[in-house]
Amino acid sequence: MYGQIDLEEWGFIPRKYREYDAAKDCRSEWLKDKTVERLKSVAQENHPILLRIRDREREIERLASSLPASEEDIPEEERRPALVTLSSLRREAIEEHGHDSEQAQKYQAAINWQENADEIKKLQKEYSVLHHSLFSWGSEFRWSVYQKPTEEEIRSYNLKRQEYFSAESALRWAIQSAVTKGMWGEWYEKWDKDYDFRTDFEEFLSDITFARRSFREGLGEESGQEKRDLVQKYLDNPLWHLTQITNFLLSDLIDFDLINLEVTFYFGLFAPNISNEIDGLHSDYYPGCLFFPYSFPAFKDETPCLAPKAKKARRKRRLKQFGIGAALGFILLVPFIEEGQTISDVWINQGAPSWIFEILGPLAVLLVLFPIGQIVFEYINKRKIKYNSIRSQANDLLNIRWDISSETYDAKTCIERLKRLDEQDLHISSLVYPLLELQKISSDITER
């Protein structure tokens, strides 16, 4: 559970893989759509208003499929004096509770549903097939980060994606029209408001998913600000508050703080192929001049704050320098065979100029000592900027992030831990606290 955030958990493609390419853009679009579908599914299974819509539509569909609309819809030989129909039940509900009662409206909606049953069933089947094709575990479009879809797969995906959204829109409109046709009064207004809420809420879910993709691909301040604006909008709309959506937003806010730490220090909080894409002060590596390290544009050779690819390049260069220096030292200092002569003595005896080896001696010492000195200065710099201390705090923040993403955590404890980090050297987004307070309130209500 704990550790670096890798590409699969991160969710979208880093810029290294996103120079505009139809295949990469297609996969990114698929990941966004899949995330939106997951959030919609979570909301539909947990939000009270969306549950109310679902249960109401299921009841109306059940009534429409189990009872005839009126006696005229039944063959004459099968008619009975006490036959129950939707029309008779509606009349009884009107006589008992009035025209605008909820039960009378449901019977009217069931009659409407029955009139459009064939179209609704056709749309339900089409929607189900397309949804399975695009988003199920057996989907033909489950591309990995490194697997490039073919042109035919891209065309197929884009076509099915368009068909899917058209089918979803058509199905929802057919059901909503059947449910609300001919309605009036208080219950019509309530049902209509429920559908309006669903539209607005799902647009917000799409917005926060798009913001996540933008932020995780751009890794910049602008996309981070977009996420913060959406979080504020969420906090200002109490009807949207849902535990799973709050966790989604919390993870993104903390990710933004973690990205800022990685930009500055490159702690390795993310998998290397993500960290390499983060543009910080030291994201590129420019080695200093061998003898005058402070003269080349920045004295970066001794900083601990390098991206993984830059650290790897620095290690290779240091090993190369040390290897050359050690080889020269071997030539100059190690006795050769049995006469006690060095290799340089043998070459001088054979006519090589002695001044060459007088120069190579100090050069060999520099090549050996310089990488060692850089490592020492790097250690000093770590202590000077409290690198290890801040890295420990950053990993504590990462662990809190993992707890939140697991959705099994105590909000009160997380608030206390974050405040302790906030009092030290880390910046924690202030919007994290009201989101955690929402979870704390939700937890308190559940316990009661």
Coordinates of C-alpha atoms in Angstrom, one line a residue:
M1 CA 0.0 0.0 0.0
Y2 CA 2.7 2.5 0.9
G3 CA 5.5 3.6 -1.4
Q4 CA 6.0 5.6 -4.6
I5 CA 3.0 6.6 -6.7
D6 CA 3.4 4.7 -9.9
L7 CA 1.9 5.2 -13.4
E8 CA -1.1 3.0 -12.9
E9 CA -2.1 4.6 -9.6
W10 CA -1.2 8.1 -11.0
G11 CA -3.9 7.5 -13.6
F12 CA -2.8 9.5 -16.7
I13 CA 0.1 9.7 -19.1
P14 CA 3.1 11.9 -18.2
R15 CA 4.3 14.4 -20.8
K16 CA 7.1 12.1 -21.8
Y17 CA 4.5 9.9 -23.4
R18 CA 2.3 12.8 -24.6
E19 CA 3.9 14.6 -27.4
Y20 CA 0.7 14.9 -29.4
D21 CA -0.1 11.5 -30.7
A22 CA -3.5 10.2 -31.5
A23 CA -2.9 6.8 -29.8
K24 CA -1.7 8.5 -26.5
D25 CA -4.5 11.0 -26.6
C26 CA -7.0 8.3 -27.2
R27 CA -5.8 6.3 -24.2
S28 CA -5.8 9.4 -22.0
E29 CA -9.4 10.1 -23.1
W30 CA -10.4 6.5 -22.3
L31 CA -8.9 6.8 -18.8
K32 CA -10.8 10.0 -18.2
D33 CA -14.0 8.5 -19.4
K34 CA -13.5 5.4 -17.2
T35 CA -12.8 7.6 -14.2
V36 CA -16.0 9.6 -14.8
E37 CA -18.0 6.4 -15.1
R38 CA -16.5 5.1 -11.8
L39 CA -17.4 8.4 -10.1
K40 CA -20.9 8.3 -11.5
S41 CA -21.4 4.7 -10.4
V42 CA -20.2 5.5 -6.9
A43 CA -22.5 8.5 -6.7
Q44 CA -25.5 6.5 -8.0
E45 CA -25.0 3.8 -5.4
N46 CA -24.5 6.2 -2.5
H47 CA -26.0 9.6 -3.0
P48 CA -29.6 9.8 -1.5
I49 CA -31.0 11.9 -4.3
L50 CA -29.6 9.6 -7.0
L51 CA -30.7 6.5 -5.1
R52 CA -34.2 8.1 -5.0
I53 CA -34.2 8.5 -8.7
R54 CA -33.0 4.9 -9.2
D55 CA -35.5 3.4 -6.9
R56 CA -38.4 5.4 -8.3
E57 CA -37.6 4.4 -11.9
R58 CA -37.2 0.7 -10.9
E59 CA -40.6 0.8 -9.2
I60 CA -42.2 2.4 -12.2
E61 CA -40.6 -0.1 -14.5
R62 CA -41.8 -3.0 -12.3
L63 CA -45.3 -1.6 -12.3
A64 CA -45.2 -1.2 -16.1
S65 CA -44.0 -4.7 -16.7
S66 CA -46.4 -6.4 -14.2
L67 CA -49.8 -4.8 -14.8
P68 CA -51.8 -3.9 -17.9
A69 CA -52.4 -0.2 -18.5
S70 CA -56.2 -0.6 -18.9
E71 CA -58.9 -3.2 -19.7
E72 CA -58.7 -2.3 -23.4
D73 CA -55.1 -3.8 -23.4
I74 CA -56.5 -7.2 -22.3
P75 CA -58.2 -9.7 -24.7
E76 CA -61.9 -9.7 -24.1
E77 CA -62.0 -13.4 -23.1
E78 CA -59.4 -12.8 -20.3
R79 CA -61.2 -9.8 -18.7
R80 CA -62.5 -10.3 -15.2
P81 CA -64.7 -8.1 -13.0
A82 CA -62.1 -7.5 -10.4
L83 CA -59.2 -7.1 -12.8
V84 CA -56.4 -4.8 -11.5
T85 CA -54.9 -2.3 -14.0
L86 CA -52.7 0.7 -13.8
S87 CA -55.6 2.9 -14.7
S88 CA -57.8 1.5 -12.0
L89 CA -55.0 1.8 -9.4
R90 CA -54.5 5.4 -10.5
R91 CA -58.2 6.2 -10.1
E92 CA -58.2 4.7 -6.6
A93 CA -55.0 6.8 -5.7
I94 CA -56.7 10.0 -7.0
E95 CA -59.9 9.3 -5.1
E96 CA -58.0 8.6 -1.9
H97 CA -55.0 11.1 -2.1
G98 CA -55.7 13.5 -4.9
H99 CA -54.5 14.0 -8.5
D100 CA -51.0 15.3 -7.4
S101 CA -50.3 12.5 -4.9
E102 CA -47.0 10.6 -5.4
Q103 CA -48.7 7.3 -5.9
A104 CA -51.1 8.6 -8.5
Q105 CA -48.1 10.1 -10.3
K106 CA -46.2 6.8 -10.2
Y107 CA -49.2 4.9 -11.8
Q108 CA -49.4 7.6 -14.5
A109 CA -45.6 7.2 -15.1
A110 CA -46.0 3.4 -15.3
I111 CA -48.7 3.9 -18.0
N112 CA -46.3 6.2 -19.9
W113 CA -43.5 3.8 -19.5
Q114 CA -45.6 1.0 -20.9
E115 CA -46.4 3.0 -24.0
N116 CA -42.7 3.5 -24.6
A117 CA -41.5 0.1 -23.4
D118 CA -40.2 -1.2 -26.7
E119 CA -38.0 1.9 -27.3
I120 CA -36.7 1.9 -23.7
K121 CA -35.8 -1.7 -23.8
K122 CA -34.0 -1.2 -27.1
L123 CA -32.0 1.7 -25.7
Q124 CA -31.2 -0.2 -22.5
K125 CA -29.8 -3.1 -24.4
E126 CA -27.8 -0.8 -26.7
Y127 CA -26.4 1.2 -23.7
S128 CA -25.5 -2.0 -21.8
V129 CA -23.6 -3.5 -24.8
L130 CA -21.6 -0.3 -25.4
H131 CA -20.9 0.3 -21.7
H132 CA -19.5 -3.3 -21.4
S133 CA -17.4 -2.8 -24.5
L134 CA -15.8 0.4 -23.3
F135 CA -15.4 0.0 -19.5
S136 CA -15.7 -3.6 -18.4
W137 CA -12.7 -5.7 -17.3
G138 CA -12.9 -7.5 -20.6
S139 CA -12.9 -4.3 -22.6
E140 CA -11.0 -4.4 -25.8
F141 CA -9.7 -0.9 -25.0
R142 CA -7.8 -1.7 -21.8
W143 CA -4.5 -0.2 -23.1
S144 CA -1.4 -0.1 -20.9
V145 CA 0.9 3.0 -20.7
Y146 CA 3.4 1.5 -23.1
Q147 CA 1.0 -0.3 -25.4
K148 CA 0.2 1.7 -28.5
P149 CA -3.2 1.1 -30.0
T150 CA -3.5 0.7 -33.7
E151 CA -5.2 3.1 -36.0
E152 CA -8.1 0.7 -36.4
E153 CA -8.5 0.4 -32.6
I154 CA -8.5 4.2 -32.3
R155 CA -11.2 4.6 -34.9
S156 CA -13.2 1.8 -33.3
Y157 CA -12.9 3.4 -29.8
N158 CA -13.8 6.9 -31.0
L159 CA -16.9 5.5 -32.9
K160 CA -18.0 3.4 -29.9
R161 CA -17.4 6.4 -27.5
Q162 CA -19.7 8.6 -29.6
E163 CA -22.3 5.8 -29.8
Y164 CA -22.1 5.3 -26.1
F165 CA -22.7 8.9 -25.1
S166 CA -25.6 9.1 -27.7
A167 CA -27.2 5.9 -26.3
E168 CA -26.8 7.1 -22.7
S169 CA -28.4 10.5 -23.5
A170 CA -31.2 8.9 -25.5
L171 CA -32.0 6.3 -22.7
R172 CA -32.0 8.9 -20.0
W173 CA -34.3 11.2 -21.9
A174 CA -36.7 8.4 -22.9
I175 CA -37.0 7.4 -19.2
Q176 CA -37.3 10.9 -17.9
S177 CA -39.9 11.7 -20.5
A178 CA -41.9 8.6 -19.6
V179 CA -41.7 9.4 -15.9
T180 CA -42.6 13.1 -16.0
K181 CA -45.1 13.2 -19.0
G182 CA -48.5 14.5 -18.0
M183 CA -47.4 15.2 -14.4
W184 CA -48.2 18.3 -12.4
G185 CA -48.1 19.7 -8.9
E186 CA -45.8 19.3 -6.0
W187 CA -44.4 15.8 -7.0
Y188 CA -43.7 16.9 -10.5
E189 CA -41.5 19.7 -9.2
K190 CA -39.7 17.4 -6.8
W191 CA -39.0 14.8 -9.5
D192 CA -37.9 17.4 -12.0
K193 CA -35.6 19.0 -9.4
D194 CA -34.1 15.5 -8.8
Y195 CA -33.2 15.2 -12.5
D196 CA -31.8 18.7 -12.6
F197 CA -29.6 17.9 -9.6
R198 CA -28.3 14.7 -11.3
T199 CA -27.4 16.6 -14.4
D200 CA -25.5 19.3 -12.4
F201 CA -23.8 16.8 -10.2
E202 CA -22.6 14.6 -13.0
E203 CA -21.3 17.7 -14.9
F204 CA -19.3 18.5 -11.7
L205 CA -17.9 14.9 -11.6
S206 CA -16.9 15.3 -15.2
D207 CA -15.2 18.6 -14.4
I208 CA -13.1 17.3 -11.5
T209 CA -12.1 14.3 -13.6
F210 CA -11.0 16.6 -16.5
A211 CA -9.1 18.7 -14.0
R212 CA -7.4 15.6 -12.6
R213 CA -6.2 14.7 -16.1
S214 CA -5.1 18.2 -16.9
F215 CA -3.2 18.5 -13.6
R216 CA -1.6 15.1 -13.8
E217 CA -0.5 15.6 -17.4
G218 CA 0.5 19.3 -17.1
L219 CA 1.9 19.1 -13.5
G220 CA 1.7 22.9 -13.3
E221 CA 0.3 25.7 -11.1
E222 CA -2.4 26.6 -13.5
S223 CA -4.0 23.1 -13.5
G224 CA -3.6 23.0 -9.7
Q225 CA -5.5 26.3 -9.3
E226 CA -8.3 24.8 -11.4
K227 CA -8.5 21.9 -9.0
R228 CA -8.6 24.3 -6.0
D229 CA -11.5 26.3 -7.6
L230 CA -13.5 23.1 -8.1
V231 CA -12.9 22.0 -4.5
Q232 CA -14.2 25.4 -3.3
K233 CA -17.2 25.0 -5.5
Y234 CA -17.8 21.5 -4.0
L235 CA -17.5 23.0 -0.4
D236 CA -20.1 25.6 -1.3
N237 CA -22.6 23.0 -2.5
P238 CA -23.6 20.8 0.5
L239 CA -25.9 18.7 -1.6
W240 CA -22.9 17.4 -3.5
H241 CA -21.0 16.2 -0.4
L242 CA -20.3 12.5 -0.6
T243 CA -17.6 10.5 1.2
Q244 CA -16.1 9.0 -1.9
I245 CA -16.1 12.2 -3.9
T246 CA -14.5 14.0 -0.9
N247 CA -11.7 11.4 -0.9
F248 CA -11.2 11.9 -4.6
L249 CA -10.7 15.6 -4.1
L250 CA -8.5 15.1 -1.1
S251 CA -6.1 12.8 -3.0
D252 CA -5.8 15.4 -5.7
L253 CA -5.1 18.3 -3.3
I254 CA -2.4 16.3 -1.5
D255 CA -1.0 15.2 -4.8
F256 CA -0.6 18.9 -5.7
D257 CA 1.4 19.5 -2.5
L258 CA 3.5 16.4 -3.1
I259 CA 4.2 17.6 -6.7
N260 CA 5.4 20.9 -5.3
L261 CA 7.8 19.1 -3.0
E262 CA 9.0 17.0 -5.8
V263 CA 9.6 20.1 -8.0
T264 CA 11.8 21.5 -5.3
F265 CA 13.6 18.5 -3.8
Y266 CA 13.0 15.4 -6.0
F267 CA 12.5 13.1 -3.0
G268 CA 11.4 10.1 -5.2
L269 CA 7.8 10.3 -4.0
F270 CA 6.7 9.1 -7.4
A271 CA 8.0 6.5 -9.8
P272 CA 11.1 7.8 -11.7
N273 CA 9.3 8.0 -15.0
I274 CA 6.8 10.5 -13.4
S275 CA 9.4 12.4 -11.4
N276 CA 11.5 12.9 -14.6
E277 CA 8.6 14.8 -16.1
I278 CA 8.4 17.4 -13.3
D279 CA 9.9 20.7 -14.2
G280 CA 11.7 22.0 -11.1
L281 CA 14.8 24.1 -10.7
H282 CA 17.0 21.1 -11.0
S283 CA 15.0 19.0 -13.4
D284 CA 17.7 19.2 -16.0
Y285 CA 21.3 18.3 -15.2
Y286 CA 24.3 20.5 -16.2
P287 CA 27.6 19.2 -14.8
G288 CA 30.0 21.8 -13.6
C289 CA 33.4 22.4 -15.0
L290 CA 35.9 19.9 -13.6
F291 CA 38.2 22.4 -11.9
F292 CA 35.9 25.3 -11.4
P293 CA 32.5 23.9 -10.5
Y294 CA 31.0 27.2 -9.4
S295 CA 31.6 28.8 -12.9
F296 CA 29.1 26.7 -14.9
P297 CA 25.7 28.2 -14.8
A298 CA 24.8 26.7 -11.4
F299 CA 26.7 24.6 -9.0
K300 CA 24.3 21.7 -9.4
D301 CA 26.8 18.8 -9.0
E302 CA 26.5 18.9 -5.2
T303 CA 22.8 19.4 -4.9
P304 CA 20.6 16.5 -3.7
C305 CA 17.7 18.0 -5.6
L306 CA 17.9 16.3 -9.0
A307 CA 15.4 14.3 -11.1
P308 CA 16.1 10.5 -11.2
K309 CA 17.5 10.7 -14.8
A310 CA 19.8 13.5 -13.8
K311 CA 21.0 11.6 -10.7
K312 CA 21.7 8.6 -12.8
A313 CA 23.7 10.7 -15.3
R314 CA 25.7 12.3 -12.4
R315 CA 26.5 8.8 -10.9
K316 CA 27.8 7.6 -14.3
R317 CA 29.9 10.7 -14.7
R318 CA 31.4 10.4 -11.2
L319 CA 32.2 6.7 -11.7
K320 CA 33.8 7.6 -15.0
Q321 CA 35.9 10.3 -13.5
F322 CA 36.9 8.0 -10.6
G323 CA 37.7 5.2 -13.0
I324 CA 39.9 7.3 -15.2
G325 CA 41.8 8.7 -12.1
A326 CA 42.2 5.2 -10.7
A327 CA 43.6 3.9 -14.0
L328 CA 46.1 6.8 -14.2
G329 CA 47.1 6.2 -10.6
F330 CA 47.7 2.6 -11.4
I331 CA 49.9 3.6 -14.4
L332 CA 51.9 6.1 -12.3
L333 CA 52.2 4.4 -9.0
V334 CA 51.8 0.6 -9.1
P335 CA 55.1 -1.3 -9.5
F336 CA 55.5 -3.2 -12.8
I337 CA 56.5 -6.8 -12.9
E338 CA 59.5 -7.7 -10.8
E339 CA 61.9 -4.8 -11.2
G340 CA 59.8 -2.4 -9.0
Q341 CA 59.3 -0.1 -12.0
T342 CA 55.9 1.5 -12.7
I343 CA 54.3 1.4 -16.2
S344 CA 55.2 5.1 -16.5
D345 CA 58.9 4.3 -15.8
V346 CA 58.9 1.7 -18.5
W347 CA 57.4 4.2 -21.0
I348 CA 59.9 6.9 -20.0
N349 CA 62.7 4.5 -20.5
Q350 CA 61.3 3.8 -24.0
G351 CA 61.5 7.5 -24.8
A352 CA 58.2 9.0 -23.6
P353 CA 58.5 12.6 -22.4
S354 CA 58.6 12.7 -18.6
W355 CA 56.7 15.9 -18.3
I356 CA 53.6 14.1 -19.5
F357 CA 53.5 12.0 -16.4
E358 CA 54.2 15.1 -14.2
I359 CA 51.0 16.5 -15.5
L360 CA 49.1 13.2 -15.3
G361 CA 49.9 12.8 -11.6
P362 CA 48.0 15.8 -10.3
L363 CA 45.2 15.1 -12.8
A364 CA 44.8 11.6 -11.5
V365 CA 44.6 12.9 -7.9
L366 CA 42.0 15.4 -9.0
L367 CA 39.9 12.8 -10.9
V368 CA 39.9 10.5 -7.9
L369 CA 39.3 13.2 -5.2
F370 CA 36.8 15.4 -7.1
P371 CA 33.9 12.9 -7.1
I372 CA 34.6 12.1 -3.5
G373 CA 34.5 15.9 -2.7
Q374 CA 31.2 16.2 -4.6
I375 CA 29.6 13.5 -2.5
V376 CA 30.9 15.2 0.7
F377 CA 29.5 18.6 -0.4
E378 CA 26.2 16.9 -1.4
Y379 CA 26.0 15.6 2.1
I380 CA 26.7 19.0 3.6
N381 CA 24.1 20.6 1.4
K382 CA 21.5 18.0 2.5
R383 CA 22.2 19.0 6.1
K384 CA 22.2 22.7 5.2
I385 CA 18.7 22.6 3.6
K386 CA 17.3 20.1 6.1
Y387 CA 16.8 17.8 3.1
N388 CA 16.5 14.5 5.1
S389 CA 14.2 16.1 7.6
I390 CA 11.9 17.5 4.9
R391 CA 12.0 14.2 3.0
S392 CA 10.8 12.4 6.2
Q393 CA 7.9 14.8 6.4
A394 CA 7.1 14.4 2.7
N395 CA 6.9 10.7 3.2
D396 CA 4.6 11.2 6.2
L397 CA 2.4 13.3 3.9
L398 CA 2.5 10.6 1.3
N399 CA 1.4 8.0 3.8
I400 CA -1.5 10.2 4.8
R401 CA -2.4 10.4 1.1
W402 CA -2.3 6.6 0.9
D403 CA -4.6 6.3 3.9
I404 CA -7.1 8.7 2.3
S405 CA -7.0 6.9 -1.1
S406 CA -7.7 3.6 0.7
E407 CA -10.9 5.2 2.1
T408 CA -10.3 3.5 5.4
Y409 CA -9.0 6.2 7.7
D410 CA -9.9 8.3 10.7
A411 CA -10.4 12.0 9.6
K412 CA -9.7 13.4 13.1
T413 CA -6.3 11.6 13.2
C414 CA -5.4 12.8 9.7
I415 CA -6.2 16.4 10.6
E416 CA -3.9 16.1 13.7
R417 CA -1.1 14.6 11.6
L418 CA -1.4 17.2 8.9
K419 CA -1.4 20.0 11.4
R420 CA 1.9 18.7 12.9
L421 CA 3.4 18.6 9.4
D422 CA 2.0 22.1 8.7
E423 CA 3.7 23.5 11.9
Q424 CA 7.1 22.2 10.6
D425 CA 8.5 22.8 7.1
L426 CA 5.7 21.6 4.8
H427 CA 3.0 23.6 3.1
I428 CA -0.4 21.9 3.3
S429 CA -3.3 23.2 1.2
S430 CA -5.7 24.9 3.5
L431 CA -8.7 23.3 1.5
V432 CA -7.6 19.9 2.8
Y433 CA -8.9 20.7 6.3
P434 CA -12.5 21.6 5.5
L435 CA -12.7 18.4 3.3
L436 CA -11.5 16.3 6.2
E437 CA -14.0 18.0 8.5
L438 CA -16.7 16.9 6.1
Q439 CA -15.5 13.3 6.5
K440 CA -15.3 13.8 10.3
I441 CA -18.9 15.0 10.4
S442 CA -20.0 12.1 8.2
S443 CA -18.2 9.6 10.4
D444 CA -19.8 11.1 13.6
I445 CA -23.3 10.8 12.0
T446 CA -22.6 7.2 11.0
E447 CA -21.5 6.3 14.6
R448 CA -24.7 7.7 16.0

